XYZ file of N, CA, C and O in Angstrom:
484
model
N -4.168 5.758 20.225
C -2.867 5.450 20.682
C -1.988 4.796 19.668
O -2.437 3.624 19.298
N -0.819 5.189 19.236
C 0.025 4.511 18.246
C 1.071 3.848 18.871
O 1.877 4.603 19.546
N 1.394 2.620 18.589
C 2.610 1.970 19.228
C 3.364 1.315 17.992
O 2.691 0.611 17.238
N 4.554 1.552 17.902
C 5.458 1.079 16.995
C 6.701 0.406 17.579
O 7.380 1.028 18.443
N 6.984 -0.739 17.206
C 8.089 -1.545 17.744
C 8.979 -2.092 16.774
O 8.513 -2.956 15.946
N 10.180 -1.380 16.571
C 11.107 -1.885 15.455
C 12.048 -2.988 15.956
O 12.318 -3.168 17.237
N 12.574 -3.815 15.135
C 13.502 -4.760 15.446
C 14.289 -5.115 14.103
O 13.813 -4.763 12.995
N 15.332 -5.810 14.378
C 16.146 -6.346 13.297
C 17.567 -5.629 13.095
O 18.284 -6.111 12.218
N 17.806 -4.601 13.717
C 18.938 -3.817 13.586
C 20.227 -4.601 14.234
O 19.994 -5.017 15.417
N 21.324 -4.665 13.531
C 22.395 -5.466 14.024
C 23.649 -4.741 13.391
O 23.575 -3.825 12.622
N 24.782 -5.223 13.795
C 26.109 -4.863 13.154
C 26.387 -5.954 12.040
O 26.419 -7.105 12.282
N 26.689 -5.429 10.853
C 26.978 -6.209 9.730
C 28.165 -5.637 8.837
O 28.460 -4.453 9.094
N 28.705 -6.458 7.968
C 29.820 -6.034 7.156
C 29.262 -5.453 5.922
O 28.089 -5.854 5.548
N 29.946 -4.549 5.289
C 29.442 -3.986 4.022
C 29.216 -4.996 2.968
O 29.915 -6.046 2.890
N 28.039 -4.825 2.214
C 27.767 -5.762 1.240
C 26.753 -6.815 1.591
O 26.149 -7.459 0.830
N 26.430 -6.845 2.878
C 25.496 -7.753 3.414
C 24.133 -7.229 3.426
O 23.874 -6.036 3.016
N 23.156 -8.017 3.731
C 21.726 -7.641 3.730
C 21.074 -7.707 5.170
O 21.592 -8.504 5.995
N 20.104 -7.027 5.372
C 19.302 -6.986 6.748
C 17.873 -6.786 6.368
O 17.512 -6.073 5.384
N 17.047 -7.232 7.268
C 15.551 -6.862 7.082
C 15.148 -6.334 8.450
O 15.241 -6.967 9.575
N 14.730 -5.159 8.466
C 14.115 -4.484 9.751
C 12.614 -4.745 9.662
O 11.906 -4.737 8.582
N 11.990 -4.992 10.726
C 10.521 -5.147 10.920
C 9.959 -4.068 12.000
O 10.746 -3.689 12.818
N 8.739 -3.787 11.779
C 8.153 -2.864 12.719
C 6.694 -3.384 12.861
O 5.907 -3.334 11.881
N 6.377 -3.638 14.091
C 4.937 -4.122 14.306
C 4.358 -2.860 15.018
O 4.801 -2.191 15.761
N 3.101 -2.632 14.379
C 2.374 -1.423 14.717
C 1.025 -1.824 15.346
O 0.374 -2.726 14.915
N 0.581 -0.914 16.174
C -0.670 -1.060 16.862
C -1.321 0.271 16.912
O -0.814 1.227 17.505
N -2.497 0.428 16.211
C -3.121 1.763 16.148
C -4.408 1.539 15.310
O -4.681 0.536 14.819
N -5.220 2.738 15.471
C -6.348 2.711 14.590
C -5.853 2.651 13.073
O -4.897 3.394 12.742
N -6.581 2.036 12.179
C -6.165 2.004 10.870
C -5.782 3.399 10.140
O -4.847 3.490 9.358
N -6.640 4.360 10.494
C -6.392 5.770 9.884
C -5.087 6.247 10.248
O -4.477 6.959 9.424
N -4.533 5.819 11.435
C -3.227 6.419 11.868
C -2.077 5.756 11.154
O -0.990 6.281 11.181
N -2.364 4.510 10.537
C -1.220 3.870 9.933
C -1.357 3.709 8.521
O -0.907 2.626 7.891
N -2.217 4.548 7.833
C -2.435 4.467 6.421
C -1.113 4.447 5.639
O -1.076 3.934 4.591
N -0.297 5.331 6.174
C 1.021 5.401 5.563
C 2.081 5.007 6.627
O 2.111 5.486 7.783
N 2.883 4.075 6.225
C 4.017 3.614 7.057
C 5.353 3.762 6.435
O 5.450 3.776 5.155
N 6.362 4.107 7.194
C 7.685 4.451 6.456
C 8.840 4.216 7.455
O 8.648 3.800 8.659
N 9.977 4.583 6.980
C 11.099 4.449 7.727
C 11.983 5.792 7.561
O 11.971 6.307 6.353
N 12.567 6.265 8.494
C 13.616 7.284 8.379
C 14.719 6.974 9.206
O 14.664 6.078 10.102
N 15.836 7.628 9.037
C 17.107 7.219 9.795
C 17.839 8.522 10.318
O 17.705 9.608 9.716
N 18.587 8.255 11.326
C 19.297 9.342 11.904
C 20.776 8.824 12.138
O 20.860 7.961 13.075
N 21.728 9.392 11.477
C 23.123 8.907 11.711
C 23.713 9.976 12.604
O 23.302 11.111 12.764
N 24.807 9.548 13.393
C 25.381 10.376 14.360
C 25.923 11.633 13.667
O 26.652 11.610 12.603
N 25.527 12.867 14.169
C 26.016 14.083 13.593
C 25.389 14.514 12.396
O 25.837 15.547 11.774
N 24.320 13.801 12.017
C 23.726 14.079 10.670
C 22.169 14.407 10.942
O 21.677 14.102 12.056
N 21.548 15.114 10.003
C 20.102 15.293 10.103
C 19.334 14.052 9.898
O 19.836 13.074 9.239
N 18.161 13.962 10.245
C 17.228 12.927 10.004
C 17.172 12.780 8.449
O 17.168 13.837 7.755
N 16.994 11.609 7.932
C 16.811 11.430 6.520
C 15.703 10.405 6.279
O 15.715 9.334 6.774
N 14.697 10.775 5.470
C 13.759 9.935 5.076
C 14.279 8.657 4.203
O 14.992 9.113 3.365
N 13.808 7.534 4.431
C 14.210 6.447 3.708
C 13.181 6.004 2.681
O 13.463 5.950 1.399
N 12.000 5.625 3.097
C 10.974 5.042 2.234
C 9.655 5.041 2.973
O 9.568 5.163 4.286
N 8.597 4.988 2.182
C 7.239 4.841 2.694
C 6.363 4.060 1.836
O 6.646 3.939 0.627
N 5.279 3.471 2.522
C 4.406 2.671 1.763
C 2.885 2.892 2.213
O 2.772 2.995 3.474
N 1.903 3.140 1.318
C 0.594 3.383 1.722
C -0.124 2.175 1.899
O 0.394 1.021 1.606
N -1.387 2.266 2.350
C -2.116 1.061 2.655
C -2.407 0.157 1.473
O -2.551 -1.026 1.768
N -2.382 0.713 0.314
C -2.475 -0.073 -0.891
C -1.259 -0.799 -1.458
O -1.319 -1.484 -2.399
N -0.108 -0.372 -0.770
C 1.155 -0.935 -1.157
C 2.054 -0.092 -2.123
O 3.035 -0.491 -2.579
N 1.471 1.129 -2.429
C 2.306 2.052 -3.246
C 3.513 2.484 -2.429
O 3.270 3.011 -1.403
N 4.738 2.504 -3.104
C 5.963 2.797 -2.379
C 6.471 3.949 -2.804
O 6.372 4.382 -4.123
N 7.269 4.717 -1.964
C 8.030 5.868 -2.365
C 9.355 5.789 -1.659
O 9.423 5.445 -0.425
N 10.470 6.029 -2.392
C 11.824 5.995 -1.793
C 12.290 7.487 -1.612
O 12.428 8.097 -2.631
N 12.492 7.941 -0.479
C 12.796 9.259 -0.236
C 14.230 9.595 -0.384
O 14.581 10.737 -0.664
N 15.130 8.609 -0.150
C 16.595 8.786 -0.197
C 16.992 8.219 -1.517
O 16.879 7.028 -1.709
N 17.635 9.013 -2.451
C 18.212 8.471 -3.663
C 19.266 7.344 -3.430
O 19.413 6.441 -4.164
N 19.953 7.479 -2.323
C 21.064 6.551 -2.061
C 20.542 5.188 -1.760
O 21.350 4.160 -1.734
N 19.228 4.911 -1.490
C 18.761 3.572 -1.162
C 17.999 2.999 -2.341
O 17.713 1.810 -2.249
N 17.793 3.722 -3.358
C 17.011 3.226 -4.390
C 17.705 2.086 -5.164
O 19.006 2.180 -5.418
N 17.098 0.991 -5.423
C 17.739 -0.194 -6.051
C 18.411 -1.109 -4.985
O 18.772 -2.145 -5.322
N 18.456 -0.580 -3.828
C 19.066 -1.404 -2.712
C 18.037 -1.827 -1.581
O 18.147 -2.878 -0.955
N 17.189 -0.890 -1.221
C 16.275 -1.218 -0.119
C 14.866 -1.326 -0.755
O 14.506 -0.663 -1.828
N 14.123 -2.108 -0.156
C 12.760 -2.320 -0.517
C 11.866 -2.366 0.743
O 12.027 -2.965 1.655
N 10.730 -1.492 0.660
C 9.885 -1.319 1.771
C 8.640 -2.183 1.420
O 8.230 -2.255 0.281
N 8.026 -2.725 2.366
C 6.776 -3.480 2.143
C 5.903 -3.515 3.420
O 6.531 -3.269 4.513
N 4.814 -3.994 3.232
C 3.863 -4.023 4.608
C 3.000 -5.227 4.455
O 2.502 -5.635 3.159
N 2.719 -5.830 5.587
C 1.719 -6.875 5.654
C 0.630 -6.367 6.479
O 0.645 -6.494 7.778
N -0.503 -5.981 5.898
C -1.571 -5.417 6.745
C -2.188 -6.399 7.623
O -2.698 -5.928 8.692
N -2.194 -7.696 7.366
C -2.768 -8.775 8.153
C -2.034 -8.892 9.304
O -2.563 -9.298 10.437
N -0.680 -8.648 9.268
C 0.182 -8.839 10.354
C 0.485 -7.494 11.160
O 1.255 -7.506 12.090
N -0.044 -6.418 10.546
C 0.342 -5.099 11.114
C 1.825 -4.845 11.183
O 2.347 -4.489 12.334
N 2.509 -5.292 10.119
C 3.905 -5.243 10.124
C 4.475 -4.437 8.858
O 3.900 -4.682 7.755
N 5.377 -3.733 9.018
C 6.095 -3.051 7.817
C 7.580 -3.490 7.792
O 8.191 -3.625 8.963
N 8.022 -3.735 6.727
C 9.471 -4.216 6.550
C 10.372 -3.234 5.809
O 9.833 -2.546 4.969
N 11.725 -3.345 6.120
C 12.569 -2.708 5.225
C 13.697 -3.758 4.913
O 14.500 -3.974 5.751
N 13.764 -4.156 3.630
C 14.703 -5.075 3.208
C 15.901 -4.217 2.744
O 15.680 -3.351 1.749
N 17.096 -4.454 3.273
C 18.243 -3.689 2.984
C 19.288 -4.444 2.339
O 19.795 -5.489 3.076
N 19.575 -4.277 1.133
C 20.689 -5.135 0.409
C 21.859 -4.311 0.134
O 21.778 -3.015 0.091
N 22.966 -4.884 -0.170
C 24.301 -4.199 -0.558
C 24.563 -3.061 0.474
O 24.723 -1.905 0.059
N 24.468 -3.405 1.632
C 24.659 -2.296 2.801
C 26.111 -1.632 2.702
O 27.058 -2.342 2.322
N 26.096 -0.406 2.836
C 27.233 0.448 2.902
C 27.555 1.064 4.352
O 26.564 1.205 5.039
N 28.775 1.429 4.581
C 29.089 2.050 5.843
C 28.186 3.359 6.089
O 27.696 3.625 7.109
N 27.899 3.989 5.027
C 27.053 5.239 5.174
C 25.644 4.921 5.461
O 24.802 5.885 5.611
N 25.185 3.729 5.404
C 23.851 3.274 5.881
C 23.737 3.237 7.400
O 22.757 3.024 8.031
N 24.934 3.384 7.971
C 24.936 3.206 9.494
C 24.026 4.255 10.138
O 24.309 5.554 9.829
N 23.095 3.927 10.928
C 22.205 4.952 11.517
C 21.149 4.222 12.492
O 21.113 3.055 12.462
N 20.520 5.060 13.259
C 19.443 4.561 13.990
C 18.195 4.693 12.999
O 17.855 5.754 12.482
N 17.425 3.497 12.827
C 16.376 3.483 11.850
C 15.096 3.527 12.627
O 14.781 2.650 13.551
N 14.234 4.503 12.289
C 12.973 4.534 12.964
C 11.815 4.280 12.123
O 11.740 4.578 10.882
N 10.861 3.541 12.517
C 9.600 3.150 11.943
C 8.635 4.328 12.160
O 8.634 4.935 13.306
N 7.862 4.680 11.307
C 7.005 5.781 11.558
C 5.583 5.612 10.769
O 5.491 4.869 9.891
N 4.652 6.374 11.346
C 3.290 6.113 10.859
C 2.683 7.547 10.703
O 2.752 8.378 11.488
N 1.871 7.651 9.595
C 1.202 8.906 9.340
C -0.136 8.591 8.712
O -0.396 7.426 8.111
N -1.078 9.504 8.559
C -2.388 9.239 7.984
C -2.302 9.310 6.441
O -3.048 8.738 5.787
N -1.306 10.028 5.924
C -1.173 10.307 4.528
C 0.387 10.136 4.037
O 1.121 10.865 4.738
N 0.504 9.567 2.894
C 1.931 9.446 2.470
C 2.274 10.702 1.685
O 3.513 10.828 1.241
N 1.325 11.561 1.282
C 1.624 12.735 0.542
C 2.331 13.833 1.287
O 1.719 14.247 2.221
N 3.340 14.311 0.899
C 3.904 15.553 1.443
C 4.519 15.406 2.813
O 4.046 14.794 3.721
N 5.716 16.068 3.013
C 6.293 16.103 4.327
C 7.024 14.870 4.686
O 6.788 13.849 4.196
N 7.953 15.076 5.520
C 8.810 13.841 6.012
C 7.981 13.051 6.917
O 7.144 13.379 7.615
N 8.384 11.694 7.006
C 7.784 10.762 7.867
C 7.927 10.976 9.357
O 7.022 10.535 9.999
N 8.924 11.741 9.705
C 8.944 12.022 11.050
C 7.931 13.046 11.676
O 7.940 13.307 12.835
N 7.161 13.540 10.763
C 6.110 14.351 11.258
C 4.969 13.591 11.834
O 4.073 14.219 12.434
N 4.969 12.317 11.645
C 3.931 11.350 12.234
C 4.348 10.699 13.545
O 5.319 11.339 14.357
N 3.884 9.578 13.905
C 4.372 8.879 15.056
C 5.560 8.005 14.716
O 5.740 7.654 13.565
N 6.430 7.761 15.655
C 7.627 6.954 15.433
C 7.939 6.259 16.737
O 7.671 6.592 17.715
N 8.825 5.115 16.488
C 9.107 4.230 17.560
C 10.457 4.659 18.102
O 10.897 5.692 18.032
N 11.090 3.728 18.893
C 12.280 3.985 19.624
C 13.476 3.760 18.709
O 14.562 4.241 19.089
N 13.371 3.129 17.594
C 14.429 3.059 16.612
C 15.262 1.668 16.829
O 15.187 1.125 17.971
N 15.849 1.264 15.862
C 16.754 0.077 15.915
C 18.065 0.393 15.199
O 18.106 0.946 14.058
N 19.102 0.094 15.801
C 20.485 0.557 15.258
C 20.936 -0.382 14.126
O 20.963 -1.673 14.457
N 21.384 0.172 13.086
C 22.022 -0.642 11.989
C 23.498 -0.029 11.932
O 23.691 1.212 11.764
N 24.464 -1.005 12.087
C 25.893 -0.488 11.981
C 26.461 -1.410 10.852
O 26.470 -2.589 10.803
N 27.133 -0.693 9.931
C 27.719 -1.361 8.755
C 29.190 -1.033 8.669
O 29.470 0.253 8.728
N 30.029 -1.987 8.708
C 31.497 -1.669 8.773
C 32.273 -2.458 7.610
O 31.685 -3.308 6.958
């Protein structure tokens, strides 16, 4: 059983920063790859970033490269998404997700949590 609990989403002004957190509980094999994707109103889901058990990162959205940083603390079973220079177009429900493998396919093909809302105005 995989459990993912996101937190950190709030309303902020453009240019500000936020850090999202996701605490996960699962067998290690199920969380070998952790990531974030987002869903804005009226838009398709969009992959944001992913990080494997060894800390190798991949940024799925070109729009976040250089602004967002994904990291994980395996000792704390937590994955983070540091978001800087936020823009109104970053407004979305952000989901933490877990997969066995970071290679291939979007992160929403794995397990995901309830989401945390980020609103940038």
